[in-house]
Short mmCIF file of C-alpha atoms and ligand atoms in Angstrom, two decimals:
data_model
loop_
_atom_site.label_atom_id
_atom_site.label_comp_id
_atom_site.label_asym_id
_atom_site.label_seq_id
_atom_site.Cartn_x
_atom_site.Cartn_y
_atom_site.Cartn_z
CA UNK A 1 88.46 -15.96 65.96
CA UNK A 2 89.70 -12.51 66.30
CA UNK A 3 92.46 -11.13 63.09
CA UNK A 4 95.50 -10.06 64.26
CA UNK A 5 94.83 -6.68 62.70
CA UNK A 6 91.64 -6.11 65.47
CA UNK A 7 93.47 -8.40 67.68
CA UNK A 8 95.99 -4.60 67.22
CA UNK A 9 93.33 -1.98 67.94
CA UNK A 10 91.61 -4.13 71.22
CA UNK A 11 95.73 -3.51 72.05
CA UNK A 12 96.78 -0.75 71.29
CA UNK A 13 93.01 1.28 73.23
CA UNK A 14 94.66 -0.72 76.64
CA UNK A 15 97.94 0.41 76.35
CA UNK A 16 97.20 3.83 75.58
CA UNK A 17 95.32 3.51 79.09
CA UNK A 18 98.29 1.98 80.44
CA UNK A 19 100.35 4.52 79.60
CA UNK A 20 97.57 7.42 79.51
CA UNK A 21 100.08 9.73 81.61
CA UNK A 22 98.94 13.17 83.57
CA UNK A 23 102.60 14.43 84.20
CA UNK A 24 103.93 14.61 80.15
CA UNK A 25 104.41 16.95 78.71
CA UNK A 26 103.49 18.26 74.87
CA UNK A 27 105.33 22.23 76.13
CA UNK A 28 102.06 24.26 76.90
CA UNK A 29 103.22 25.47 80.46
CA UNK A 30 105.81 27.31 78.90
CA UNK A 31 103.17 29.56 77.82
CA UNK A 32 101.06 31.96 79.00
CA UNK A 33 99.02 34.05 78.51
CA UNK A 34 98.92 37.94 79.81
CA UNK A 35 95.49 38.88 82.37
CA UNK A 36 94.28 42.10 80.50
CA UNK A 37 92.41 44.35 83.44
CA UNK A 38 89.10 46.09 81.23
CA UNK A 39 88.20 42.94 78.11
CA UNK A 40 85.03 45.40 77.65
CA UNK A 41 82.96 41.61 76.60
CA UNK A 42 80.08 40.08 77.68
CA UNK A 43 80.10 35.93 78.19
CA UNK A 44 77.12 36.00 75.71
CA UNK A 45 79.12 38.18 72.83
CA UNK A 46 81.93 35.25 72.60
CA UNK A 47 81.16 33.16 70.18
CA UNK A 48 83.67 29.51 69.61
CA UNK A 49 82.30 28.33 66.60
CA UNK A 50 85.48 27.40 64.42
CA UNK A 51 85.44 27.28 60.71
CA UNK A 52 88.63 24.78 58.28
CA UNK A 53 88.41 25.19 54.94
CA UNK A 54 88.01 27.60 53.13
CA UNK A 55 84.49 27.85 55.79
CA UNK A 56 84.00 24.89 54.20
CA UNK A 57 83.02 22.98 57.53
CA UNK A 58 81.61 25.15 59.85
CA UNK A 59 82.35 23.55 63.54
CA UNK A 60 80.05 24.29 66.36
CA UNK A 61 83.65 23.92 68.78
CA UNK A 62 87.39 24.37 68.22
CA UNK A 63 87.96 21.05 69.78
CA UNK A 64 86.77 17.21 68.74
CA UNK A 65 86.99 13.81 69.73
CA UNK A 66 90.71 13.22 67.38
CA UNK A 67 91.20 10.07 65.67
CA UNK A 68 91.71 6.34 68.54
CA UNK A 69 89.05 2.85 67.47
CA UNK A 70 87.18 0.74 65.93
CA UNK A 71 88.62 -2.18 64.05
CA UNK A 72 87.23 -5.65 66.09
CA UNK A 73 83.92 -5.41 68.56
CA UNK A 74 85.11 -4.13 72.28
CA UNK A 75 86.25 -0.86 70.08
CA UNK A 76 83.45 -0.79 67.78
CA UNK A 77 81.17 0.11 71.05
CA UNK A 78 83.37 2.74 72.35
CA UNK A 79 83.26 4.11 68.67
CA UNK A 80 79.41 3.63 69.71
CA UNK A 81 80.07 5.89 72.93
CA UNK A 82 82.07 8.03 71.62
CA UNK A 83 79.88 8.93 68.50
CA UNK A 84 76.58 9.57 70.73
CA UNK A 85 78.79 12.05 72.91
CA UNK A 86 80.16 13.57 70.65
CA UNK A 87 76.00 13.93 68.84
CA UNK A 88 75.33 15.49 73.28
CA UNK A 89 78.25 17.68 73.78
CA UNK A 90 78.84 19.12 69.34
CA UNK A 91 82.07 18.54 68.73
CA UNK A 92 82.81 17.05 66.09
CA UNK A 93 85.07 14.10 66.17
CA UNK A 94 87.20 11.65 64.15
CA UNK A 95 86.85 7.95 63.29
CA UNK A 96 89.82 5.55 64.39
CA UNK A 97 91.46 4.24 60.71
CA UNK A 98 89.53 2.42 59.25
CA UNK A 99 92.28 1.02 56.79
CA UNK A 100 91.85 -2.13 58.81
CA UNK A 101 87.90 -1.78 56.71
CA UNK A 102 89.32 -2.06 53.65
CA UNK A 103 90.87 -5.47 54.15
CA UNK A 104 88.16 -7.07 56.16
CA UNK A 105 85.29 -5.31 55.04
CA UNK A 106 83.80 -7.61 58.48
CA UNK A 107 84.80 -4.85 60.82
CA UNK A 108 82.90 -2.52 58.71
CA UNK A 109 80.12 -1.96 61.29
CA UNK A 110 82.93 -0.95 64.69
CA UNK A 111 83.13 2.53 62.09
CA UNK A 112 79.74 2.75 60.45
CA UNK A 113 78.52 3.31 64.38
CA UNK A 114 79.98 6.46 64.44
CA UNK A 115 77.69 8.06 61.59
CA UNK A 116 74.94 5.73 62.90
CA UNK A 117 75.14 7.40 66.21
CA UNK A 118 75.78 10.84 64.69
CA UNK A 119 73.80 11.83 61.99
CA UNK A 120 74.25 15.48 61.54
CA UNK A 121 77.94 15.77 63.94
CA UNK A 122 80.64 16.56 61.21
CA UNK A 123 83.05 13.44 61.20
CA UNK A 124 86.02 13.27 60.02
CA UNK A 125 87.17 9.33 58.46
CA UNK A 126 91.25 8.39 58.91
CA UNK A 127 93.15 6.27 56.94
CA UNK A 128 97.18 5.77 56.89
CA UNK A 129 98.64 6.77 54.27
CA UNK A 130 100.82 5.03 51.79
CA UNK A 131 96.31 4.37 50.88
CA UNK A 132 95.04 5.01 46.66
CA UNK A 133 92.48 7.40 45.90
CA UNK A 134 89.95 4.48 45.42
CA UNK A 135 90.32 3.28 49.48
CA UNK A 136 90.16 6.65 50.46
CA UNK A 137 86.73 7.17 48.31
CA UNK A 138 85.77 4.17 50.36
CA UNK A 139 87.05 5.01 54.11
CA UNK A 140 85.70 8.17 53.07
CA UNK A 141 81.76 6.76 52.16
CA UNK A 142 81.84 3.61 54.61
CA UNK A 143 80.63 6.60 57.13
CA UNK A 144 79.58 9.18 55.22
CA UNK A 145 81.95 11.88 56.06
CA UNK A 146 82.41 15.37 55.78
CA UNK A 147 86.92 15.23 55.89
CA UNK A 148 88.43 12.67 55.54
CA UNK A 149 91.87 12.68 57.76
CA UNK A 150 94.79 10.60 56.14
CA UNK A 151 96.77 10.03 58.96
CA UNK A 152 101.66 10.17 58.44
CA UNK A 153 102.75 7.98 61.29
CA UNK A 154 106.63 6.42 60.40
CA UNK A 155 107.88 6.61 63.88
CA UNK A 156 104.87 4.35 64.86
CA UNK A 157 104.43 1.27 62.06
CA UNK A 158 108.98 1.30 62.50
CA UNK A 159 107.91 0.19 66.28
CA UNK A 160 105.64 -1.95 65.28
CA UNK A 161 106.58 -5.11 65.24
CA UNK A 162 103.86 -5.72 61.94
CA UNK A 163 104.04 -2.22 60.53
CA UNK A 164 105.22 -1.05 56.80
CA UNK A 165 109.06 -0.24 55.46
CA UNK A 166 108.75 1.21 53.15
CA UNK A 167 107.44 5.53 53.27
CA UNK A 168 106.87 7.08 48.85
CA UNK A 169 103.65 8.32 50.22
CA UNK A 170 103.79 12.36 48.25
CA UNK A 171 102.81 10.98 44.97
CA UNK A 172 99.87 9.52 46.55
CA UNK A 173 99.05 11.58 49.35
CA UNK A 174 99.10 14.60 46.50
CA UNK A 175 96.70 12.63 44.54
CA UNK A 176 94.00 12.26 47.59
CA UNK A 177 94.65 16.06 48.38
CA UNK A 178 92.92 16.48 44.57
CA UNK A 179 91.11 14.01 44.13
CA UNK A 180 88.63 13.53 47.27
CA UNK A 181 84.79 13.15 47.58
CA UNK A 182 86.40 15.66 51.05
CA UNK A 183 88.72 18.45 52.10
CA UNK A 184 91.65 16.54 53.34
CA UNK A 185 94.09 16.94 57.06
CA UNK A 186 96.72 15.64 56.49
CA UNK A 187 97.86 14.43 60.82
CA UNK A 188 100.28 12.75 62.92
CA UNK A 189 100.15 10.48 65.90
CA UNK A 190 101.86 11.83 68.08
CA UNK A 191 106.15 12.33 67.09
CA UNK A 192 104.54 16.55 65.60
CA UNK A 193 106.42 18.21 62.74
CA UNK A 194 109.12 20.10 61.85
CA UNK A 195 109.00 23.05 58.91
CA UNK A 196 110.28 20.61 56.09
CA UNK A 197 107.82 18.30 56.98
CA UNK A 198 104.78 21.35 56.85
CA UNK A 199 106.53 22.87 53.62
CA UNK A 200 106.02 19.82 51.81
CA UNK A 201 102.56 19.31 52.98
CA UNK A 202 101.96 22.86 51.70
CA UNK A 203 103.92 23.47 48.11
CA UNK A 204 104.05 19.71 47.67
CA UNK A 205 101.31 18.05 48.30
CA UNK A 206 99.08 20.43 47.82
CA UNK A 207 97.36 19.84 51.29
CA UNK A 208 94.99 22.73 52.07
CA UNK A 209 95.49 21.56 56.81
CA UNK A 210 97.92 19.84 58.42
CA UNK A 211 97.46 18.23 62.24
CA UNK A 212 100.53 18.19 63.25
CA UNK A 213 99.70 16.26 66.11
CA UNK A 214 102.71 16.69 69.10
CA UNK A 215 104.53 14.40 71.22
CA UNK A 216 103.01 15.06 74.92
CA UNK A 217 100.28 12.64 75.37
CA UNK A 218 99.71 9.35 73.92
CA UNK A 219 102.92 7.96 73.30
CA UNK A 220 102.61 5.35 70.03
CA UNK A 221 106.75 5.19 70.80
CA UNK A 222 106.54 3.56 73.63
CA UNK A 223 102.68 1.74 72.79
CA UNK A 224 104.63 0.77 69.79
CA UNK A 225 108.07 -1.15 72.02
CA UNK A 226 105.83 -2.70 74.70
CA UNK A 227 104.64 -4.81 72.54
CA UNK A 228 107.32 -5.97 70.49
CA UNK A 229 109.11 -9.51 71.62
CA UNK A 230 111.90 -8.14 73.47
CA UNK A 231 110.60 -4.41 74.09
CA UNK A 232 114.06 -3.40 72.95
CA UNK A 233 113.77 0.23 71.54
CA UNK A 234 112.38 2.41 74.95
CA UNK A 235 115.79 5.10 74.17
CA UNK A 236 113.16 6.08 71.25
CA UNK A 237 110.43 7.33 74.02
CA UNK A 238 110.84 11.07 73.43
CA UNK A 239 111.34 11.16 69.78
CA UNK A 240 110.02 14.36 67.84
CA UNK A 241 108.96 17.73 68.85
CA UNK A 242 105.69 18.28 71.48
CA UNK A 243 102.49 19.89 70.00
CA UNK A 244 103.96 23.63 71.16
CA UNK A 245 107.01 22.67 69.50
CA UNK A 246 105.57 22.34 66.60
CA UNK A 247 102.47 24.65 65.90
CA UNK A 248 106.54 27.04 66.53
CA UNK A 249 107.56 24.69 63.64
CA UNK A 250 104.43 25.63 60.73
CA UNK A 251 104.42 29.86 61.99
CA UNK A 252 105.19 30.22 58.77
CA UNK A 253 102.96 27.90 57.25
CA UNK A 254 99.51 29.62 59.52
CA UNK A 255 97.83 31.44 56.44
CA UNK A 256 98.09 29.41 53.45
CA UNK A 257 97.24 26.18 55.29
CA UNK A 258 94.84 25.28 58.80
CA UNK A 259 96.33 24.32 61.06
CA UNK A 260 94.81 21.94 63.41
CA UNK A 261 96.98 20.63 67.38
CA UNK A 262 96.50 17.78 68.80
CA UNK A 263 99.18 15.58 71.00
CA UNK A 264 98.64 16.15 75.17
CA UNK A 265 95.94 18.37 75.58
CA UNK A 266 94.29 18.37 78.87
CA UNK A 267 92.66 21.49 79.66
CA UNK A 268 91.17 23.75 78.01
CA UNK A 269 93.94 26.60 78.36
CA UNK A 270 95.87 24.41 77.20
CA UNK A 271 93.16 24.23 74.02
CA UNK A 272 93.28 28.03 74.32
CA UNK A 273 96.75 28.48 73.77
CA UNK A 274 97.19 26.18 70.50
CA UNK A 275 94.31 28.50 69.41
CA UNK A 276 96.56 31.38 69.72
CA UNK A 277 99.77 29.76 68.55
CA UNK A 278 97.30 29.57 65.84
CA UNK A 279 95.57 26.88 65.85
CA UNK A 280 92.40 27.03 63.48
CA UNK A 281 91.18 24.32 65.74
CA UNK A 282 92.35 21.19 68.18
CA UNK A 283 91.82 17.25 68.70
CA UNK A 284 92.42 15.47 71.90
CA UNK A 285 92.21 10.85 72.06
CA UNK A 286 94.03 10.14 75.17
CA UNK A 287 92.27 12.34 76.83
CA UNK A 288 88.99 12.06 76.59
CA UNK A 289 89.27 7.99 76.02
CA UNK A 290 90.88 7.66 79.14
CA UNK A 291 87.86 9.55 81.17
CA UNK A 292 85.41 6.84 78.67
CA UNK A 293 87.78 3.86 80.19
CA UNK A 294 87.39 5.22 83.87
CA UNK A 295 84.55 6.73 84.31
CA UNK A 296 81.85 6.24 81.79
CA UNK A 297 80.27 7.93 79.17
CA UNK A 298 77.85 9.90 81.78
CA UNK A 299 81.06 11.98 82.61
CA UNK A 300 82.83 12.23 79.42
CA UNK A 301 79.67 14.07 78.29
CA UNK A 302 80.69 16.71 81.64
CA UNK A 303 83.82 16.90 81.07
CA UNK A 304 83.77 18.57 77.34
CA UNK A 305 81.24 20.25 78.92
CA UNK A 306 83.12 21.80 81.45
CA UNK A 307 86.12 22.81 78.53
CA UNK A 308 83.55 24.26 76.46
CA UNK A 309 82.26 26.75 79.19
CA UNK A 310 86.14 26.54 80.48
CA UNK A 311 87.42 27.57 77.07
CA UNK A 312 84.09 31.01 77.22
CA UNK A 313 85.76 31.35 80.35
CA UNK A 314 89.16 32.53 78.93
CA UNK A 315 88.13 33.89 76.15
CA UNK A 316 86.34 36.35 78.31
CA UNK A 317 88.62 36.64 79.97
CA UNK A 318 90.90 37.68 77.36
CA UNK A 319 88.86 39.79 75.27
CA UNK A 320 87.92 37.61 72.06
CA UNK A 321 84.90 37.07 70.94
CA UNK A 322 85.80 35.22 67.86
CA UNK A 323 88.44 31.94 67.52
CA UNK A 324 90.13 35.26 65.18
CA UNK A 325 91.19 37.32 67.70
CA UNK A 326 91.33 33.80 70.19
CA UNK A 327 94.24 33.51 67.57
CA UNK A 328 95.74 37.26 67.00
CA UNK A 329 95.49 36.80 70.56
CA UNK A 330 99.87 37.25 72.17
CA UNK A 331 101.21 34.52 74.25
CA UNK A 332 104.70 34.74 76.95
CA UNK A 333 107.38 31.97 75.66
CA UNK A 334 109.76 30.40 78.12
CA UNK A 335 113.18 31.15 77.69
CA UNK A 336 113.38 27.43 76.83
CA UNK A 337 111.15 28.29 73.94
CA UNK A 338 112.47 30.90 73.32
CA UNK A 339 115.77 29.06 71.95
CA UNK A 340 114.56 26.89 70.37
CA UNK A 341 113.24 29.27 67.74
CA UNK A 342 116.69 30.52 67.92
CA UNK A 343 118.16 27.40 66.93
CA UNK A 344 115.28 25.94 64.72
CA UNK A 345 115.68 29.33 63.20
CA UNK A 346 111.97 30.65 63.32
CA UNK A 347 110.29 34.29 62.09
C1 FNR B 1 95.27 6.94 68.29
N1 FNR B 1 95.56 8.12 67.53
C2 FNR B 1 94.82 7.62 66.03
N2 FNR B 1 95.81 8.70 65.23
C3 FNR B 1 95.16 8.17 63.67
O1 FNR B 1 95.23 9.55 62.88
N3 FNR B 1 94.18 6.41 63.35
C4 FNR B 1 94.96 5.90 64.08
O2 FNR B 1 93.66 5.18 63.62
C5 FNR B 1 94.32 6.32 65.19
N4 FNR B 1 95.22 5.55 66.45
C6 FNR B 1 94.73 5.76 68.18
C7 FNR B 1 94.15 4.54 68.88
C8 FNR B 1 94.56 5.37 70.21
C9 FNR B 1 94.31 4.40 71.62
C10 FNR B 1 95.07 6.80 70.71
C11 FNR B 1 94.92 7.12 72.04
C12 FNR B 1 95.39 7.30 69.49
C13 FNR B 1 96.55 8.99 67.31
C14 FNR B 1 95.46 10.32 67.81
O3 FNR B 1 94.66 10.55 67.11
C15 FNR B 1 96.35 11.31 67.28
O4 FNR B 1 97.33 11.70 66.89
C16 FNR B 1 97.26 10.99 69.95
O5 FNR B 1 97.38 10.30 70.24
C17 FNR B 1 97.83 12.16 70.63
O6 FNR B 1 96.97 12.62 70.63
P1 FNR B 1 96.69 12.27 72.35
O7 FNR B 1 96.43 11.20 72.46
O8 FNR B 1 97.92 12.45 73.63
O9 FNR B 1 95.25 13.78 72.57
#
């Protein structure tokens, strides 16, 4: 018998595929790079490596496979395939929420396959806020993770029929950030962040890395609404800040915390623009999952390798030798984004 929680994990994958929209906007089309004619650079000089947590974590590429699956036989197979893809392309990978393995240890091997398939790669553990430090230690050790993602997902829980209804998270998050055995990333799941949340995470929780995971890609308001009996919350489909708006919200904190972007990343140009807005790394979930489900592992590896070449192409054209150079590259903003910045009093 498949458990209720395992069933939900399978549903999330099939609904993420059903509702995957190429056309949803994370806001990247509202940003432009300026072309330079004389970049004085050779392709070989471009170094796409990045670091997190004051050089503690070195990543071969500034984008990675973001948290998605695990918790059932089907999603265990997906995790294994994703981990093999990560291994073959040299990108890091985050596990889907391992909270289910804390409740039901029989699901543990749908996560351990990640480390088995990729023994030396960078792997992030993942669990929801509202769990204890002891839980954090367990999910990290289950996959021998290099870092831990803890997701904050109020909107998803509220729309989820069986979701949590209690959101007093700050004390436990603070404990986890201070005492976890590996560095911690606090992440959203596609609703974005505002200045106040980022400030609380930096100043109260002590976060060293924040993934603003914005609107514009996988939409958990739509997915969880579809799982409701009466599908009565469709008016919440546009809830949250886009990925670009969230990165703008984070500008004042760029020097205090490592920024990670995710939500609706679809091309190497999106990756480059997110980095130019201050991100040290970029997570991609829905685009990779859909490629894997529709076209299989070989095509997914091809897509990721194309993105790696694409990113080097963009960095060369901009004359950027390093990710730091790309972070210092100026972007032109659309009038809508200027308006957003003014109304939100972003400096
Ligand atoms: C997710 N996401 C997610 N995030 C997380 O922190 N823990 C999780 O268990 C999951 N589960 C999950 C399942 C599926 C099927 C998808 C597609 C996504 C959210 C994900 O990591 C990311 O924050 C958002 O999906 C936004 O990125 P994309 O999908 O627009 O690239």
